[in-house]
GROMACS .gro file of C-alpha atoms in nm:
model
  334
    1MET     CA    1  12.212   6.913  10.841
    2ALA     CA    2  12.176   6.673  10.570
    3ALA     CA    3  11.967   6.668  10.269
    4VAL     CA    4  11.792   6.364  10.120
    5GLY     CA    5  11.800   6.324   9.761
    6ALA     CA    6  11.530   6.159   9.547
    7GLY     CA    7  11.757   5.840   9.516
    8GLY     CA    8  11.774   5.797   9.903
    9SER     CA    9  12.121   5.937   9.901
   10THR     CA   10  12.219   6.237  10.144
   11ALA     CA   11  12.487   6.484  10.146
   12ALA     CA   12  12.609   6.571  10.478
   13PRO     CA   13  12.876   6.802  10.485
   14GLY     CA   14  13.140   6.775  10.752
   15PRO     CA   15  13.338   7.028  10.928
   16GLY     CA   16  13.586   7.056  10.646
   17ALA     CA   17  13.289   7.137  10.384
   18VAL     CA   18  13.108   7.391  10.570
   19SER     CA   19  13.168   7.664  10.305
   20ALA     CA   20  13.039   7.441  10.035
   21GLY     CA   21  12.725   7.347  10.240
   22VAL     CA   22  12.465   7.516  10.426
   23LEU     CA   23  12.654   7.799  10.515
   24GLU     CA   24  12.675   7.991  10.201
   25PRO     CA   25  12.769   8.364  10.215
   26GLY     CA   26  12.507   8.546  10.392
   27THR     CA   27  12.286   8.271  10.490
   28ALA     CA   28  12.260   8.093  10.829
   29SER     CA   29  12.592   8.151  10.957
   30ALA     CA   30  12.454   8.254  11.276
   31GLY     CA   31  12.164   8.076  11.293
   32ASN     CA   32  11.942   8.347  11.094
   33VAL     CA   33  11.667   8.136  10.964
   34LYS     CA   34  11.541   8.460  10.762
   35HIS     CA   35  11.870   8.483  10.543
   36LEU     CA   36  11.843   8.118  10.509
   37VAL     CA   37  11.500   8.109  10.373
   38LEU     CA   38  11.565   8.401  10.139
   39PHE     CA   39  11.872   8.246   9.985
   40LEU     CA   40  11.663   7.927   9.913
   41HIS     CA   41  11.395   8.148   9.763
   42GLU     CA   42  11.637   8.307   9.532
   43ALA     CA   43  11.815   7.966   9.459
   44VAL     CA   44  11.517   7.738   9.411
   45LEU     CA   45  11.211   7.988   9.292
   46VAL     CA   46  11.366   8.300   9.122
   47GLN     CA   47  11.636   8.069   8.970
   48TYR     CA   48  11.376   7.813   8.840
   49VAL     CA   49  11.538   7.734   8.514
   50ASP     CA   50  11.826   7.613   8.731
   51THR     CA   51  11.602   7.404   8.934
   52LEU     CA   52  11.407   7.247   8.671
   53LYS     CA   53  11.731   7.083   8.541
   54LEU     CA   54  11.699   6.860   8.843
   55ALA     CA   55  11.372   6.708   8.759
   56VAL     CA   56  11.501   6.484   8.514
   57PRO     CA   57  11.746   6.317   8.753
   58SER     CA   58  11.475   6.322   9.014
   59LEU     CA   59  11.229   6.155   8.797
   60ILE     CA   60  11.471   5.869   8.714
   61TYR     CA   61  11.579   5.834   9.080
   62THR     CA   62  11.204   5.772   9.199
   63LEU     CA   63  11.173   5.551   8.898
   64GLN     CA   64  11.494   5.353   9.003
   65ASN     CA   65  11.364   5.326   9.390
   66ASN     CA   66  11.054   5.172   9.279
   67LEU     CA   67  11.218   4.925   9.031
   68GLN     CA   68  11.464   4.811   9.318
   69TYR     CA   69  11.151   4.709   9.514
   70VAL     CA   70  11.028   4.523   9.207
   71ALA     CA   71  11.340   4.377   9.176
   72ILE     CA   72  11.397   4.261   9.531
   73SER     CA   73  11.056   4.101   9.533
   74ASN     CA   74  11.157   3.882   9.225
   75LEU     CA   75  11.496   3.785   9.318
   76PRO     CA   76  11.716   3.619   9.605
   77ALA     CA   77  11.884   3.906   9.823
   78ALA     CA   78  12.214   3.781   9.722
   79THR     CA   79  12.140   3.744   9.374
   80PHE     CA   80  12.008   4.107   9.343
   81GLN     CA   81  12.306   4.221   9.560
   82VAL     CA   82  12.532   4.077   9.301
   83THR     CA   83  12.351   4.188   8.977
   84TYR     CA   84  12.288   4.529   9.107
   85GLN     CA   85  12.652   4.577   9.055
   86LEU     CA   86  12.586   4.622   8.692
   87LYS     CA   87  12.526   4.999   8.781
   88ILE     CA   88  12.914   5.032   8.791
   89LEU     CA   89  12.909   4.926   8.437
   90THR     CA   90  12.650   5.152   8.332
   91THR     CA   91  12.776   5.438   8.518
   92ALA     CA   92  13.113   5.393   8.327
   93LEU     CA   93  12.956   5.378   7.996
   94PHE     CA   94  12.756   5.701   8.033
   95SER     CA   95  13.062   5.873   8.168
   96VAL     CA   96  13.248   5.808   7.847
   97LEU     CA   97  12.956   5.896   7.649
   98MET     CA   98  12.835   6.211   7.824
   99LEU     CA   99  13.154   6.347   8.033
  100ASN     CA  100  13.410   6.232   7.750
  101ARG     CA  101  13.594   6.037   8.037
  102SER     CA  102  13.872   5.799   7.946
  103LEU     CA  103  13.911   5.452   8.116
  104SER     CA  104  14.234   5.262   8.173
  105ARG     CA  105  14.262   4.912   8.011
  106LEU     CA  106  14.240   4.765   8.345
  107GLN     CA  107  13.915   4.934   8.417
  108TRP     CA  108  13.756   4.810   8.077
  109ALA     CA  109  13.898   4.472   8.180
  110SER     CA  110  13.730   4.475   8.493
  111LEU     CA  111  13.392   4.561   8.349
  112LEU     CA  112  13.401   4.285   8.115
  113LEU     CA  113  13.488   4.067   8.425
  114LEU     CA  114  13.193   4.217   8.621
  115PHE     CA  115  12.945   4.149   8.287
  116THR     CA  116  13.061   3.795   8.312
  117GLY     CA  117  13.016   3.729   8.686
  118VAL     CA  118  12.685   3.876   8.659
  119ALA     CA  119  12.596   3.644   8.354
  120ILE     CA  120  12.716   3.355   8.534
  121VAL     CA  121  12.499   3.446   8.866
  122GLN     CA  122  12.188   3.486   8.633
  123ALA     CA  123  12.261   3.157   8.453
  124GLN     CA  124  12.270   2.973   8.797
  125GLN     CA  125  11.948   3.156   8.876
  126ALA     CA  126  11.789   3.056   8.557
  127GLY     CA  127  11.890   2.693   8.617
  128GLY     CA  128  11.702   2.681   8.930
  129GLY     CA  129  11.961   2.720   9.184
  130GLY     CA  130  11.777   2.612   9.498
  131PRO     CA  131  11.444   2.660   9.610
  132ARG     CA  132  11.272   3.006   9.553
  133PRO     CA  133  10.919   3.109   9.643
  134LEU     CA  134  10.633   3.043   9.390
  135ASP     CA  135  10.540   3.407   9.374
  136GLN     CA  136  10.878   3.528   9.260
  137ASN     CA  137  10.927   3.573   8.872
  138PRO     CA  138  11.327   3.597   8.788
  139GLY     CA  139  11.282   3.741   8.459
  140ALA     CA  140  11.078   4.024   8.579
  141GLY     CA  141  11.345   4.065   8.871
  142LEU     CA  142  11.602   4.089   8.605
  143ALA     CA  143  11.449   4.333   8.376
  144ALA     CA  144  11.375   4.545   8.692
  145VAL     CA  145  11.741   4.535   8.795
  146VAL     CA  146  11.887   4.599   8.445
  147ALA     CA  147  11.630   4.899   8.423
  148SER     CA  148  11.745   5.035   8.746
  149CYS     CA  149  12.088   5.005   8.668
  150LEU     CA  150  12.047   5.203   8.344
  151SER     CA  151  11.873   5.476   8.529
  152SER     CA  152  12.119   5.483   8.791
  153GLY     CA  153  12.417   5.534   8.575
  154PHE     CA  154  12.235   5.799   8.361
  155ALA     CA  155  12.107   5.985   8.652
  156GLY     CA  156  12.431   6.001   8.818
  157VAL     CA  157  12.629   6.110   8.537
  158TYR     CA  158  12.366   6.365   8.445
  159PHE     CA  159  12.384   6.499   8.799
  160GLU     CA  160  12.758   6.506   8.813
  161LYS     CA  161  12.744   6.719   8.482
  162ILE     CA  162  12.510   6.958   8.629
  163LEU     CA  163  12.724   6.996   8.949
  164LYS     CA  164  13.041   7.051   8.739
  165GLY     CA  165  12.835   7.314   8.504
  166SER     CA  166  12.680   7.530   8.771
  167SER     CA  167  12.807   7.712   9.105
  168GLY     CA  168  12.545   7.558   9.340
  169SER     CA  169  12.653   7.359   9.610
  170VAL     CA  170  12.600   6.978   9.658
  171TRP     CA  171  12.362   7.074   9.962
  172LEU     CA  172  12.140   7.284   9.746
  173ARG     CA  173  12.126   7.035   9.467
  174ASN     CA  174  12.033   6.760   9.701
  175LEU     CA  175  11.767   6.980   9.814
  176GLN     CA  176  11.616   7.045   9.462
  177LEU     CA  177  11.639   6.673   9.414
  178GLY     CA  178  11.439   6.610   9.739
  179LEU     CA  179  11.164   6.856   9.639
  180PHE     CA  180  11.105   6.676   9.299
  181GLY     CA  181  11.123   6.346   9.450
  182THR     CA  182  10.899   6.409   9.708
  183ALA     CA  183  10.617   6.561   9.469
  184LEU     CA  184  10.691   6.275   9.215
  185GLY     CA  185  10.633   6.013   9.483
  186LEU     CA  186  10.334   6.186   9.621
  187VAL     CA  187  10.169   6.194   9.269
  188GLY     CA  188  10.249   5.819   9.214
  189LEU     CA  189  10.107   5.750   9.548
  190TRP     CA  190   9.786   5.928   9.482
  191TRP     CA  191   9.757   5.773   9.132
  192ALA     CA  192   9.811   5.402   9.264
  193GLU     CA  193   9.676   5.406   9.625
  194GLY     CA  194   9.488   5.735   9.653
  195THR     CA  195   9.153   5.560   9.771
  196ALA     CA  196   9.336   5.354  10.025
  197VAL     CA  197   9.525   5.615  10.173
  198ALA     CA  198   9.218   5.840  10.211
  199THR     CA  199   9.039   5.557  10.373
  200ARG     CA  200   9.297   5.417  10.598
  201GLY     CA  201   9.538   5.693  10.637
  202PHE     CA  202   9.898   5.781  10.515
  203PHE     CA  203  10.091   5.562  10.788
  204PHE     CA  204   9.854   5.257  10.741
  205GLY     CA  205  10.099   4.949  10.722
  206TYR     CA  206  10.402   5.117  10.861
  207THR     CA  207  10.491   4.821  11.081
  208PRO     CA  208  10.832   4.799  11.257
  209ALA     CA  209  10.975   4.605  10.976
  210VAL     CA  210  10.858   4.915  10.754
  211TRP     CA  211  11.014   5.146  10.978
  212GLY     CA  212  11.339   4.985  11.009
  213VAL     CA  213  11.385   4.967  10.640
  214VAL     CA  214  11.308   5.336  10.629
  215LEU     CA  215  11.563   5.418  10.874
  216ASN     CA  216  11.831   5.206  10.737
  217GLN     CA  217  11.803   5.369  10.410
  218ALA     CA  218  11.850   5.704  10.542
  219PHE     CA  219  12.137   5.585  10.753
  220GLY     CA  220  12.293   5.412  10.456
  221GLY     CA  221  12.261   5.759  10.275
  222LEU     CA  222  12.461   5.920  10.560
  223LEU     CA  223  12.721   5.654  10.538
  224VAL     CA  224  12.748   5.712  10.192
  225ALA     CA  225  12.827   6.076  10.236
  226VAL     CA  226  13.095   6.016  10.501
  227VAL     CA  227  13.252   5.749  10.250
  228VAL     CA  228  13.271   5.995  10.004
  229LYS     CA  229  13.423   6.260  10.208
  230TYR     CA  230  13.673   6.046  10.395
  231ALA     CA  231  13.730   5.738  10.211
  232ASP     CA  232  13.878   5.633   9.898
  233ASN     CA  233  13.775   5.418   9.583
  234ILE     CA  234  13.952   5.101   9.739
  235LEU     CA  235  13.775   5.134  10.060
  236LYS     CA  236  13.439   5.182   9.873
  237GLY     CA  237  13.526   4.879   9.672
  238PHE     CA  238  13.593   4.677   9.985
  239ALA     CA  239  13.253   4.804  10.136
  240THR     CA  240  13.079   4.676   9.807
  241SER     CA  241  13.255   4.333   9.830
  242LEU     CA  242  13.141   4.306  10.185
  243SER     CA  243  12.808   4.394  10.146
  244ILE     CA  244  12.775   4.125   9.870
  245VAL     CA  245  12.917   3.852  10.137
  246LEU     CA  246  12.671   3.982  10.406
  247SER     CA  247  12.359   3.972  10.170
  248THR     CA  248  12.460   3.605  10.067
  249VAL     CA  249  12.528   3.479  10.442
  250ALA     CA  250  12.189   3.659  10.570
  251SER     CA  251  12.008   3.510  10.257
  252ILE     CA  252  12.147   3.175  10.372
  253ARG     CA  253  12.031   3.219  10.732
  254LEU     CA  254  11.694   3.379  10.687
  255PHE     CA  255  11.560   3.242  10.347
  256GLY     CA  256  11.766   2.911  10.304
  257PHE     CA  257  11.944   3.037  10.001
  258HIS     CA  258  12.173   2.774   9.838
  259VAL     CA  259  12.504   2.874   9.725
  260ASP     CA  260  12.653   2.647   9.453
  261PRO     CA  261  12.984   2.661   9.274
  262LEU     CA  262  12.821   2.867   8.994
  263PHE     CA  263  12.691   3.121   9.210
  264ALA     CA  264  13.025   3.145   9.410
  265LEU     CA  265  13.217   3.169   9.083
  266GLY     CA  266  13.015   3.444   8.946
  267ALA     CA  267  12.993   3.640   9.290
  268GLY     CA  268  13.367   3.607   9.325
  269LEU     CA  269  13.430   3.763   8.974
  270VAL     CA  270  13.206   4.039   9.064
  271ILE     CA  271  13.383   4.120   9.378
  272GLY     CA  272  13.752   4.127   9.196
  273ALA     CA  273  13.604   4.339   8.922
  274VAL     CA  274  13.471   4.580   9.168
  275TYR     CA  275  13.793   4.595   9.342
  276LEU     CA  276  13.999   4.623   9.038
  277TYR     CA  277  13.786   4.885   8.882
  278SER     CA  278  13.816   5.092   9.219
  279LEU     CA  279  14.211   5.090   9.200
  280PRO     CA  280  14.364   5.445   9.132
  281ARG     CA  281  14.483   5.462   8.776
  282GLY     CA  282  14.858   5.577   8.908
  283ALA     CA  283  14.847   5.241   9.117
  284ALA     CA  284  14.726   5.031   8.803
  285LYS     CA  285  14.984   5.165   8.589
  286ALA     CA  286  15.283   5.110   8.841
  287ILE     CA  287  15.185   4.737   8.908
  288ALA     CA  288  15.132   4.675   8.528
  289SER     CA  289  15.481   4.850   8.464
  290ALA     CA  290  15.646   4.681   8.754
  291SER     CA  291  15.511   4.317   8.627
  292ALA     CA  292  15.636   4.384   8.284
  293SER     CA  293  15.966   4.473   8.374
  294ALA     CA  294  15.977   4.190   8.603
  295SER     CA  295  15.880   3.953   8.355
  296ALA     CA  296  16.096   4.113   8.089
  297SER     CA  297  16.435   4.104   8.300
  298GLY     CA  298  16.395   3.742   8.431
  299PRO     CA  299  16.601   3.601   8.694
  300CYS     CA  300  16.916   3.739   8.577
  301VAL     CA  301  17.137   3.934   8.816
  302HIS     CA  302  17.316   4.256   8.730
  303GLN     CA  303  17.687   4.232   8.764
  304GLN     CA  304  17.893   4.543   8.854
  305PRO     CA  305  18.209   4.617   8.663
  306PRO     CA  306  18.519   4.602   8.895
  307GLY     CA  307  18.646   4.915   9.020
  308GLN     CA  308  18.340   5.128   8.984
  309PRO     CA  309  18.103   5.237   9.252
  310PRO     CA  310  17.738   5.024   9.329
  311PRO     CA  311  17.454   5.206   9.168
  312PRO     CA  312  17.214   5.408   9.389
  313GLN     CA  313  16.935   5.198   9.575
  314LEU     CA  314  16.602   5.300   9.411
  315SER     CA  315  16.412   5.026   9.556
  316SER     CA  316  16.254   5.203   9.818
  317HIS     CA  317  16.148   5.483   9.615
  318ARG     CA  318  15.991   5.260   9.364
  319GLY     CA  319  15.792   5.097   9.645
  320ASP     CA  320  15.648   5.434   9.752
  321LEU     CA  321  15.539   5.496   9.400
  322ILE     CA  322  15.359   5.169   9.407
  323THR     CA  323  15.203   5.173   9.756
  324GLU     CA  324  15.134   5.560   9.776
  325PRO     CA  325  14.816   5.546   9.573
  326PHE     CA  326  14.676   5.257   9.799
  327LEU     CA  327  14.710   5.493  10.102
  328PRO     CA  328  14.402   5.679  10.228
  329LYS     CA  329  14.334   6.023  10.155
  330SER     CA  330  14.393   6.126  10.513
  331VAL     CA  331  14.744   5.996  10.481
  332LEU     CA  332  14.843   6.153  10.131
  333VAL     CA  333  14.690   6.507  10.179
  334LYS     CA  334  14.897   6.710  10.409
   0.00000   0.00000   0.00000
């Protein structure tokens, strides 16, 4: 069973996460719906103070979703995909400020590289990189992306802080997010389009393309849950890089998007920054130390004094230290 959060994300506990998901002690372990309802009543309504804490990130996630639609309506898909990676920068900054998390030098350098790449892409967009529809406003699109990245970073770190400061499962927290998100979305719909909905019906305008977007968002949320459970940061970085490439190719084929050297440079810097930021800290330190020792030693060859046994070979062990952090979790955890 998957719970959809207000930001479109889902949490789908796998076989190894059942104890932290739906099957709370004394709930629906045997399909007992009554126990599940009693558990939800206790967790959501009786402990309402704990539930109200989720109203803040839920409101921000709902705002973020609407900002994304404004941004994608005013920017080419490839430009939006590259610029939206600023959420890595905002999440990192909020993590340092709110969770007192420390970043390595490589991560700080990758964030600077990320900002530089996004700035180059936006400079290309401002310079009129290729034809664009007359109804698009790049300035409004950029403002919407920046606001969406700021809201995404704050809401994500705030949600993480709530998870670490309470005993509630991720499934329960996603359910609480979904409740607030649905309520806030319906209020916004009534405020903006209440008359049209009352006249034409709630599902008016739901074309096959709209249903495709809805299903794609839901499937993407499930994939996020699978990636978080079974993959590591390196694979997530490669997935992000692949999404940028695919968005660019699709924009070229569908919308006639023009890729010039400036956009290619900025997108390349963003892809490299995402990969470097995703590296495990142990791997980054091992690579840095290996590079430093290699540059310091130079090409000189160690001469063994005559009559003494050769030193033990450490190359294979050192190789394990360098490559081990790059292995998938399923290989590392035994």
